[in-house]
PDB file of C-alpha atoms in Angstrom:
ATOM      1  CA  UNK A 181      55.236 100.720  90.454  1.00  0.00           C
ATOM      2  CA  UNK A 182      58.040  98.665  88.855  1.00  0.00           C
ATOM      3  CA  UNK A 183      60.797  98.122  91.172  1.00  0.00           C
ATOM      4  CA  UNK A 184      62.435  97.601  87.398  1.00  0.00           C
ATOM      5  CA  UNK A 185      66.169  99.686  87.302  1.00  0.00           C
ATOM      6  CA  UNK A 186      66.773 101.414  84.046  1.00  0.00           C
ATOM      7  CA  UNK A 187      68.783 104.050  84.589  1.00  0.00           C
ATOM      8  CA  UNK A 188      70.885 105.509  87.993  1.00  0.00           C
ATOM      9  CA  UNK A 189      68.053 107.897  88.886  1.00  0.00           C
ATOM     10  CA  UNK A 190      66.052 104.577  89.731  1.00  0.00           C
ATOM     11  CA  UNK A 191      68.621 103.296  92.208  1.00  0.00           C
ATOM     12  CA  UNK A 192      67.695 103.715  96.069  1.00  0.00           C
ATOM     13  CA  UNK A 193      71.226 104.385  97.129  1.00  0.00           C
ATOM     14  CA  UNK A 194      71.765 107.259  94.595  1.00  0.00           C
ATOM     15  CA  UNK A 195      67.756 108.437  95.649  1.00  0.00           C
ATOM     16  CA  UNK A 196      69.253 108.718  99.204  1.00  0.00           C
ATOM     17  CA  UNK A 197      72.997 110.326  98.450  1.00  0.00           C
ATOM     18  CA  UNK A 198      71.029 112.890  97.030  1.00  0.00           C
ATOM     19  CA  UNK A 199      68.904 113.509  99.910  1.00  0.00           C
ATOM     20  CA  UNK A 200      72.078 113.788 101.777  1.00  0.00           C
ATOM     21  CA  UNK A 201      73.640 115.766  99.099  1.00  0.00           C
ATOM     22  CA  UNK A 202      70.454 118.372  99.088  1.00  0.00           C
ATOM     23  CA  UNK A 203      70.222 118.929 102.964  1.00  0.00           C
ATOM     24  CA  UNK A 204      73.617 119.158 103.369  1.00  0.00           C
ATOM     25  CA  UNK A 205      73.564 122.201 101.136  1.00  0.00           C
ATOM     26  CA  UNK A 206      70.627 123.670 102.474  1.00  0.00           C
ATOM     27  CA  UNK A 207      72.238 123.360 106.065  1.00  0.00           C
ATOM     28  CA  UNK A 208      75.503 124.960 104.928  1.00  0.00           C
ATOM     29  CA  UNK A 209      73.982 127.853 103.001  1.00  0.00           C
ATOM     30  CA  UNK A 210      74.708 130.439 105.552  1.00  0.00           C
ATOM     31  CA  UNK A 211      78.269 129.305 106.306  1.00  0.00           C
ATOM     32  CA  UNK A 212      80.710 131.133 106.728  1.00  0.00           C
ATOM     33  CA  UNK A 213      83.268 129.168 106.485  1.00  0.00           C
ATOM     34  CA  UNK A 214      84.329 128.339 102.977  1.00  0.00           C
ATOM     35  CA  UNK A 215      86.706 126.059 103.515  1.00  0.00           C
ATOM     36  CA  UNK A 216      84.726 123.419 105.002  1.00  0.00           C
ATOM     37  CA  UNK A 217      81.903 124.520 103.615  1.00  0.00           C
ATOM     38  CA  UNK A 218      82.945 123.686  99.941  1.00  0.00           C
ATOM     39  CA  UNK A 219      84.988 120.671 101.052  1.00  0.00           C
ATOM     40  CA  UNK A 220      81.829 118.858 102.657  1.00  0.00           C
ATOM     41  CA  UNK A 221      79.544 120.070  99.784  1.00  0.00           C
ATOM     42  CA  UNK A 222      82.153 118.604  96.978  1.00  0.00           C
ATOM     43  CA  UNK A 223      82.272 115.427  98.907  1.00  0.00           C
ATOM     44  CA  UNK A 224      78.669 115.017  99.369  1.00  0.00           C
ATOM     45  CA  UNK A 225      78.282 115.391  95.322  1.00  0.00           C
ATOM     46  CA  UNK A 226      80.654 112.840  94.827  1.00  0.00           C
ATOM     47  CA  UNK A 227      78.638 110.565  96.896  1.00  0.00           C
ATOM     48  CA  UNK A 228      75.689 110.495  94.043  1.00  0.00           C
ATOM     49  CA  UNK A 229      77.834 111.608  91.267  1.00  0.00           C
ATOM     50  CA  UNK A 230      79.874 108.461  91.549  1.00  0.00           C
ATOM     51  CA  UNK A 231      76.810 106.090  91.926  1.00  0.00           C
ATOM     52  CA  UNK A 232      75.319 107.722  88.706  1.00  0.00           C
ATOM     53  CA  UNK A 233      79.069 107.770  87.122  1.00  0.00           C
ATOM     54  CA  UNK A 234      79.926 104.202  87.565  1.00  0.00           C
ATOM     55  CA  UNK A 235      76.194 103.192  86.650  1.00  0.00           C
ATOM     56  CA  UNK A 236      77.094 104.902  82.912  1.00  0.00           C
ATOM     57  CA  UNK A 237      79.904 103.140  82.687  1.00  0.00           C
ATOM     58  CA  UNK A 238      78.171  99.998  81.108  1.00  0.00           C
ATOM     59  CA  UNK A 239      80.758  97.838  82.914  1.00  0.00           C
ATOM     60  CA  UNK A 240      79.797  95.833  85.892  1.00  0.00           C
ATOM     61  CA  UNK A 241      84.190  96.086  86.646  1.00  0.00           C
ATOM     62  CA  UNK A 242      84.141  99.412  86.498  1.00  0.00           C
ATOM     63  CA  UNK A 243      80.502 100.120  88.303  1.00  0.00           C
ATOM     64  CA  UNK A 244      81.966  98.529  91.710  1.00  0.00           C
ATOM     65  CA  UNK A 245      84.722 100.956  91.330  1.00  0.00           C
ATOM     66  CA  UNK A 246      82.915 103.793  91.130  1.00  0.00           C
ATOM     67  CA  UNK A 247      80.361 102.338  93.918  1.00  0.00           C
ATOM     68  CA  UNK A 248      84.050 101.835  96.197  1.00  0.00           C
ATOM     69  CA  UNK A 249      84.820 105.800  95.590  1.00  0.00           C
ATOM     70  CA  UNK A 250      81.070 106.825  96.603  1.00  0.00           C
ATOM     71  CA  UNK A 251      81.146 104.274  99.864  1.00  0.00           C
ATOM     72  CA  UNK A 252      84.611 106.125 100.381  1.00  0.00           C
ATOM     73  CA  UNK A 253      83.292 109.471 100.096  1.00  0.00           C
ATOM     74  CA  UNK A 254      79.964 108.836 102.665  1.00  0.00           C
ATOM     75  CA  UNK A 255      83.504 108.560 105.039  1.00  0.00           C
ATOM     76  CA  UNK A 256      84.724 111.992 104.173  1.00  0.00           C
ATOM     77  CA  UNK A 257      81.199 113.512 104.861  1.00  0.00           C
ATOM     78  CA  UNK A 258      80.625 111.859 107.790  1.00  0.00           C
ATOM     79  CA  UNK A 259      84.107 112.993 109.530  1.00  0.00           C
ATOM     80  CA  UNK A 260      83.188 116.396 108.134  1.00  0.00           C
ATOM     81  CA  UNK A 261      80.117 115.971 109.934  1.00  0.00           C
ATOM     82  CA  UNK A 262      81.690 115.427 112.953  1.00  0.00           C
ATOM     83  CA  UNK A 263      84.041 118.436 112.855  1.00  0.00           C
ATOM     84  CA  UNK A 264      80.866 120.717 112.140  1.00  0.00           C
ATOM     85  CA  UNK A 265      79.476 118.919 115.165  1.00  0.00           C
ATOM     86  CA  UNK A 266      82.308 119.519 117.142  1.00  0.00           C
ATOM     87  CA  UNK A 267      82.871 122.756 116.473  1.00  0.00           C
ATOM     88  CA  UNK A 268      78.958 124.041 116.572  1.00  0.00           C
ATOM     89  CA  UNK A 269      78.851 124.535 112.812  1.00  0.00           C
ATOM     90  CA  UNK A 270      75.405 122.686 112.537  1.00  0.00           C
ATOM     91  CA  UNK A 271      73.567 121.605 115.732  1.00  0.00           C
ATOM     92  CA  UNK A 272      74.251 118.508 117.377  1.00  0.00           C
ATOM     93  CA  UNK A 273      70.851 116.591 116.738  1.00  0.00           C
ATOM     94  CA  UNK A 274      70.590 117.599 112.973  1.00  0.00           C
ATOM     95  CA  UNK A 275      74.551 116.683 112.515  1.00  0.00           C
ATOM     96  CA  UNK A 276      73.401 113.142 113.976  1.00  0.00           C
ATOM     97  CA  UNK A 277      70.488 113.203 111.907  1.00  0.00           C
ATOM     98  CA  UNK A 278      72.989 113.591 108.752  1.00  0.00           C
ATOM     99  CA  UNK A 279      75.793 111.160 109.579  1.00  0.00           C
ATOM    100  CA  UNK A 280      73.129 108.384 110.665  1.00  0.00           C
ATOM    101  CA  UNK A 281      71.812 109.083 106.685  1.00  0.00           C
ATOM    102  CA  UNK A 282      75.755 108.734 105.800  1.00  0.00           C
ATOM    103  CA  UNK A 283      76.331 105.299 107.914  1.00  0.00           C
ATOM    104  CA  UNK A 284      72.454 104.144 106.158  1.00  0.00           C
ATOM    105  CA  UNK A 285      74.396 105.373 102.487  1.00  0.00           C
ATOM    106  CA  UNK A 286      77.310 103.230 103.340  1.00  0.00           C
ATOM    107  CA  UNK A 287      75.300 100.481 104.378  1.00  0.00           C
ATOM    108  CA  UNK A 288      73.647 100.220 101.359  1.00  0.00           C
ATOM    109  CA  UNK A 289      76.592 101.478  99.356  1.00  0.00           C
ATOM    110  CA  UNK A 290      78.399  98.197 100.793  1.00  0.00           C
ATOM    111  CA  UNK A 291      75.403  95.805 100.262  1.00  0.00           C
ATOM    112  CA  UNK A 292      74.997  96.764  96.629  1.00  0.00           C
ATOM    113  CA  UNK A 293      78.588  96.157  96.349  1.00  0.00           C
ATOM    114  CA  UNK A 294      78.695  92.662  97.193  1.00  0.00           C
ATOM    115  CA  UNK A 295      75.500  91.629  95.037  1.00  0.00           C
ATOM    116  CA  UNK A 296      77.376  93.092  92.021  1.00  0.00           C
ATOM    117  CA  UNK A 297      80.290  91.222  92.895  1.00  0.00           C
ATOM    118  CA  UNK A 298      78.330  87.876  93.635  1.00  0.00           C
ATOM    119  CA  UNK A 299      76.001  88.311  90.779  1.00  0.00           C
ATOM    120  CA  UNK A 300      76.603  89.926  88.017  1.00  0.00           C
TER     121      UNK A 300
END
C-alpha cells in the first residue's frame, strides 16, 4: 500500500474526522433535542469538510487555513461533547470515547499544521 497522498480522501486526519463525524451521527439519531443535536452534527462535518476543502484549494496558504478552521471546529465538538455528557445526552464512557477521538483529531490537526508551515 502506498502511503502516496493524492487526493483528501487519502489523508489520515480527514480518515479519522470522519469517523468522528459518522458516530457522532449515529449516536445522536434518536435525539431529541434539535438544537444541539444539529449544532454538534454541523460542527462535526465541518471538521472533515474543511480538511477536504482546504486540500482543493491547490494553495498550501490557503490549505493551513482551512486546516486552522477544522482544528477550531474539533473545539466546538468537543465542548458539545461535554454538555451532552453533562447533561446525560450520550453516556459518560462513549462521550469520553468521542472527545478523546476529538483531542487525537486536534493532535494531528495541529501536527499537520506545522509540517505544512515548515515544509512546504
Amino acid at each position: 500500500m502506498s502511503d502516496k497522498i493524492e487526493k483528501f480522501e487519502d489523508l489520515n486526519v480527514w480518515k479519522e474526522a470522519m469517523k468522528l463525524t459518522v458516530q457522532i451521527y449515529k449516536e445522536l439519531e434518536n435525539c431529541k433535542d434539535f438544537g444541539l443535536r444539529d449544532q454538534i452534527q454541523r460542527a462535526a462535518v465541518s471538521v472533515p469538510s474543511n480538511i477536504a476543502e482546504g486540500y482543493e484549494r491547490n494553495s498550501n496558504k490557503n490549505f493551513i487555513r482551512f486546516l486552522y478552521i477544522a482544528k477550531s471546529s474539533t473545539g466546538e465538538v468537543r465542548t458539545q461533547l461535554y454538555l451532552c455528557q453533562t447533561i446525560g445526552l450520550i453516556p459518560k464512557g462513549r462521550c469520553s470515547q468521542l472527545i478523546e477521538l476529538t483531542k487525537k483529531i486536534s493532535a494531528m490537526l495541529f501536527q499537520f499544521i506545522k509540517v505544512r508551515r515548515e515544509r512546504f
